Amino acid sequence: MIRPILRYGERDLHRASSEVAVFDEQLQGLVDDMVETMYAAPGIGLAATQVGVPLRVFVIDLSVGRDPEGLITMVNPVWIEREGVQLEEEGCLSAPGFSATVVRPSRAVVRGLDRAGRERTIEGTNLLARAFQHEMDHLEGTVFIDRLRGIKRDLIVRRIQKLKRGGRW
Ligand code: NI
């Protein structure tokens, strides 16, 4: 089932989420829905907070479903390593139409559980490292716009407020 994606400014998107305690049917349904929602958007990553569920779960698929091995599901992820810096243009399904250059690590290692509760550690460089940081941010209630400073941030926030006032957000 495709779930509605919260947009920047909606309260639940900006809240930190809690650890998953039980790997039950409800969690399996959530992961299935998140994958379906991500592919339908289409996007390369989605966090549970973006569909209004305050749990530490994210999915990433840089191939957007083209590579059957491309799907990464992470439950209760933690940082193992982060290093380097990259500066690339980035967007978010919760901020459609907006993008900005965000400072991200160039290499990142994340450890977490898969949807069955098995531990796994995944290393990402370049785009995957960026996706890891982007989705880990969502679990803390942080959207890429919150990582911007000064005029860049103000401009986007003001444009979103204008869209909201016009009922188009
Ligand atoms: Ni996002």
mmCIF file of C-alpha atoms and ligand atoms in Angstrom:
data_model
loop_
_atom_site.group_PDB
_atom_site.id
_atom_site.type_symbol
_atom_site.label_atom_id
_atom_site.label_comp_id
_atom_site.label_asym_id
_atom_site.label_seq_id
_atom_site.Cartn_x
_atom_site.Cartn_y
_atom_site.Cartn_z
ATOM 1 C CA MET A 1 0.000 0.000 0.000
ATOM 2 C CA ILE A 2 1.323 3.395 -0.955
ATOM 3 C CA ARG A 3 1.261 5.700 2.062
ATOM 4 C CA PRO A 4 1.048 9.489 1.933
ATOM 5 C CA ILE A 5 4.428 11.172 2.425
ATOM 6 C CA LEU A 6 4.596 13.950 5.009
ATOM 7 C CA ARG A 7 5.926 17.252 3.805
ATOM 8 C CA TYR A 8 8.367 19.700 5.319
ATOM 9 C CA GLY A 9 6.558 21.591 8.093
ATOM 10 C CA GLU A 10 4.292 18.722 9.153
ATOM 11 C CA ARG A 11 4.991 18.116 12.812
ATOM 12 C CA ASP A 12 5.559 14.351 12.807
ATOM 13 C CA LEU A 13 8.274 14.679 10.160
ATOM 14 C CA HIS A 14 10.332 16.781 12.552
ATOM 15 C CA ARG A 15 10.273 14.433 15.530
ATOM 16 C CA ALA A 16 12.975 11.954 16.504
ATOM 17 C CA SER A 17 11.872 8.336 16.220
ATOM 18 C CA SER A 18 12.162 5.359 18.578
ATOM 19 C CA GLU A 19 13.855 1.990 18.215
ATOM 20 C CA VAL A 20 11.902 -0.954 16.859
ATOM 21 C CA ALA A 21 11.365 -3.498 19.649
ATOM 22 C CA VAL A 22 9.304 -6.187 17.916
ATOM 23 C CA PHE A 23 9.753 -7.671 14.432
ATOM 24 C CA ASP A 24 6.088 -8.489 13.968
ATOM 25 C CA GLU A 25 3.645 -8.428 11.068
ATOM 26 C CA GLN A 26 3.043 -4.740 11.586
ATOM 27 C CA LEU A 27 6.733 -4.020 10.965
ATOM 28 C CA GLN A 28 6.717 -6.231 7.845
ATOM 29 C CA GLY A 29 3.684 -4.308 6.567
ATOM 30 C CA LEU A 30 5.400 -1.009 7.274
ATOM 31 C CA VAL A 31 8.556 -2.045 5.377
ATOM 32 C CA ASP A 32 6.495 -3.357 2.420
ATOM 33 C CA ASP A 33 4.547 -0.094 2.285
ATOM 34 C CA MET A 34 7.698 2.027 2.566
ATOM 35 C CA VAL A 35 9.331 0.181 -0.349
ATOM 36 C CA GLU A 36 6.183 0.511 -2.462
ATOM 37 C CA THR A 37 5.850 4.195 -1.571
ATOM 38 C CA MET A 38 9.525 4.876 -2.369
ATOM 39 C CA TYR A 39 9.329 3.159 -5.775
ATOM 40 C CA ALA A 40 6.044 4.858 -6.647
ATOM 41 C CA ALA A 41 7.329 8.339 -5.813
ATOM 42 C CA PRO A 42 9.914 7.514 -7.289
ATOM 43 C CA GLY A 43 12.772 8.028 -4.866
ATOM 44 C CA ILE A 44 16.023 6.389 -3.766
ATOM 45 C CA GLY A 45 15.304 6.476 -0.034
ATOM 46 C CA LEU A 46 12.505 6.765 2.495
ATOM 47 C CA ALA A 47 12.405 6.856 6.284
ATOM 48 C CA ALA A 48 9.479 5.701 8.431
ATOM 49 C CA THR A 49 9.133 9.226 9.836
ATOM 50 C CA GLN A 50 8.227 10.392 6.320
ATOM 51 C CA VAL A 51 5.092 8.226 6.371
ATOM 52 C CA GLY A 52 4.270 9.368 9.909
ATOM 53 C CA VAL A 53 5.573 6.305 11.755
ATOM 54 C CA PRO A 54 8.024 7.303 14.526
ATOM 55 C CA LEU A 55 10.271 4.240 14.252
ATOM 56 C CA ARG A 56 13.940 3.938 13.358
ATOM 57 C CA VAL A 57 13.506 2.302 9.957
ATOM 58 C CA PHE A 58 14.648 3.384 6.515
ATOM 59 C CA VAL A 59 14.807 1.895 3.041
ATOM 60 C CA ILE A 60 17.249 2.837 0.280
ATOM 61 C CA ASP A 61 17.471 1.602 -3.294
ATOM 62 C CA LEU A 62 19.813 3.555 -5.536
ATOM 63 C CA SER A 63 18.513 1.531 -8.518
ATOM 64 C CA VAL A 64 14.871 2.447 -7.687
ATOM 65 C CA GLY A 65 13.813 -1.194 -8.135
ATOM 66 C CA ARG A 66 15.813 -1.976 -11.285
ATOM 67 C CA ASP A 67 18.393 -4.090 -9.457
ATOM 68 C CA PRO A 68 16.787 -6.869 -7.366
ATOM 69 C CA GLU A 69 19.814 -6.743 -5.044
ATOM 70 C CA GLY A 70 19.646 -2.975 -4.703
ATOM 71 C CA LEU A 71 17.203 -2.706 -1.829
ATOM 72 C CA ILE A 72 18.605 -1.913 1.614
ATOM 73 C CA THR A 73 16.293 -2.083 4.618
ATOM 74 C CA MET A 74 17.748 -0.825 7.890
ATOM 75 C CA VAL A 75 16.090 -1.124 11.277
ATOM 76 C CA ASN A 76 17.605 0.573 14.362
ATOM 77 C CA PRO A 77 20.703 1.696 12.436
ATOM 78 C CA VAL A 78 23.735 3.188 14.160
ATOM 79 C CA TRP A 79 26.855 4.858 12.806
ATOM 80 C CA ILE A 80 30.012 2.799 12.773
ATOM 81 C CA GLU A 81 32.175 5.139 10.707
ATOM 82 C CA ARG A 82 31.847 8.396 8.842
ATOM 83 C CA GLU A 83 34.646 10.139 6.995
ATOM 84 C CA GLY A 84 35.414 12.597 4.269
ATOM 85 C CA VAL A 85 33.248 15.308 2.786
ATOM 86 C CA GLN A 86 31.144 15.547 -0.348
ATOM 87 C CA LEU A 87 29.100 18.432 -1.663
ATOM 88 C CA GLU A 88 26.315 17.419 -4.009
ATOM 89 C CA GLU A 89 22.844 18.573 -4.937
ATOM 90 C CA GLU A 90 20.206 16.765 -2.927
ATOM 91 C CA GLY A 91 16.444 16.603 -2.644
ATOM 92 C CA CYS A 92 13.830 14.848 -0.540
ATOM 93 C CA LEU A 93 10.408 13.307 -1.167
ATOM 94 C CA SER A 94 9.165 15.442 1.744
ATOM 95 C CA ALA A 95 10.214 18.615 -0.074
ATOM 96 C CA PRO A 96 9.134 18.068 -3.687
ATOM 97 C CA GLY A 97 10.486 20.647 -6.107
ATOM 98 C CA PHE A 98 13.360 21.751 -3.874
ATOM 99 C CA SER A 99 17.008 20.802 -3.841
ATOM 100 C CA ALA A 100 20.239 22.178 -2.459
ATOM 101 C CA THR A 101 23.899 21.347 -2.043
ATOM 102 C CA VAL A 102 24.393 19.658 1.319
ATOM 103 C CA VAL A 103 27.622 18.741 3.141
ATOM 104 C CA ARG A 104 27.718 14.967 3.613
ATOM 105 C CA PRO A 105 30.358 12.342 4.429
ATOM 106 C CA SER A 106 31.980 10.695 1.396
ATOM 107 C CA ARG A 107 32.150 7.337 3.133
ATOM 108 C CA ALA A 108 29.857 5.948 5.811
ATOM 109 C CA VAL A 109 29.392 2.607 7.538
ATOM 110 C CA VAL A 110 26.039 1.813 9.134
ATOM 111 C CA ARG A 111 25.140 -1.144 11.309
ATOM 112 C CA GLY A 112 21.561 -2.204 11.908
ATOM 113 C CA LEU A 113 19.077 -5.004 11.514
ATOM 114 C CA ASP A 114 17.278 -6.193 8.417
ATOM 115 C CA ARG A 115 13.498 -6.692 8.399
ATOM 116 C CA ALA A 116 13.936 -10.158 9.924
ATOM 117 C CA GLY A 117 16.043 -8.787 12.781
ATOM 118 C CA ARG A 118 19.396 -10.064 11.492
ATOM 119 C CA GLU A 119 22.366 -7.816 12.096
ATOM 120 C CA ARG A 120 24.114 -6.328 9.094
ATOM 121 C CA THR A 121 26.796 -3.758 8.446
ATOM 122 C CA ILE A 122 26.862 -1.859 5.171
ATOM 123 C CA GLU A 123 29.538 0.456 3.835
ATOM 124 C CA GLY A 124 28.580 3.234 1.465
ATOM 125 C CA THR A 125 30.628 5.666 -0.569
ATOM 126 C CA ASN A 126 29.534 8.652 -2.646
ATOM 127 C CA LEU A 127 25.767 8.502 -3.321
ATOM 128 C CA LEU A 128 25.142 5.667 -0.838
ATOM 129 C CA ALA A 129 27.059 7.487 1.916
ATOM 130 C CA ARG A 130 24.946 10.546 1.202
ATOM 131 C CA ALA A 131 21.736 8.518 1.250
ATOM 132 C CA PHE A 132 22.719 6.963 4.584
ATOM 133 C CA GLN A 133 23.268 10.385 6.134
ATOM 134 C CA HIS A 134 20.047 11.746 4.609
ATOM 135 C CA GLU A 135 17.928 8.868 5.981
ATOM 136 C CA MET A 136 19.708 8.763 9.358
ATOM 137 C CA ASP A 137 18.873 12.472 9.629
ATOM 138 C CA HIS A 138 15.183 11.703 9.042
ATOM 139 C CA LEU A 139 15.243 9.334 12.025
ATOM 140 C CA GLU A 140 16.257 12.343 14.150
ATOM 141 C CA GLY A 141 13.544 14.508 12.620
ATOM 142 C CA THR A 142 16.042 16.398 10.476
ATOM 143 C CA VAL A 143 15.377 17.222 6.827
ATOM 144 C CA PHE A 144 18.138 18.384 4.431
ATOM 145 C CA ILE A 145 16.721 21.910 4.561
ATOM 146 C CA ASP A 146 17.528 21.997 8.297
ATOM 147 C CA ARG A 147 21.176 21.356 7.392
ATOM 148 C CA LEU A 148 21.369 24.494 5.262
ATOM 149 C CA ARG A 149 22.394 27.851 6.632
ATOM 150 C CA GLY A 150 21.618 31.496 5.963
ATOM 151 C CA ILE A 151 20.092 32.711 2.733
ATOM 152 C CA LYS A 152 19.941 29.253 1.136
ATOM 153 C CA ARG A 153 17.768 27.928 3.943
ATOM 154 C CA ASP A 154 15.638 31.068 4.326
ATOM 155 C CA LEU A 155 14.847 31.118 0.614
ATOM 156 C CA ILE A 156 13.519 27.547 0.592
ATOM 157 C CA VAL A 157 11.582 27.955 3.863
ATOM 158 C CA ARG A 158 9.981 31.157 2.595
ATOM 159 C CA ARG A 159 8.975 29.544 -0.688
ATOM 160 C CA ILE A 160 7.444 26.594 1.194
ATOM 161 C CA GLN A 161 5.531 28.979 3.486
ATOM 162 C CA LYS A 162 4.205 30.769 0.416
ATOM 163 C CA LEU A 163 3.083 27.456 -1.123
ATOM 164 C CA LYS A 164 1.408 26.569 2.191
ATOM 165 C CA ARG A 165 -0.467 29.842 2.308
ATOM 166 C CA GLY A 166 -1.664 29.183 -1.220
ATOM 167 C CA GLY A 167 -2.850 25.705 -0.222
ATOM 168 C CA ARG A 168 -0.310 24.104 -2.555
ATOM 169 C CA TRP A 169 1.832 22.314 0.053
HETATM 170 NI NI NI B 1 14.342 12.714 2.585
#
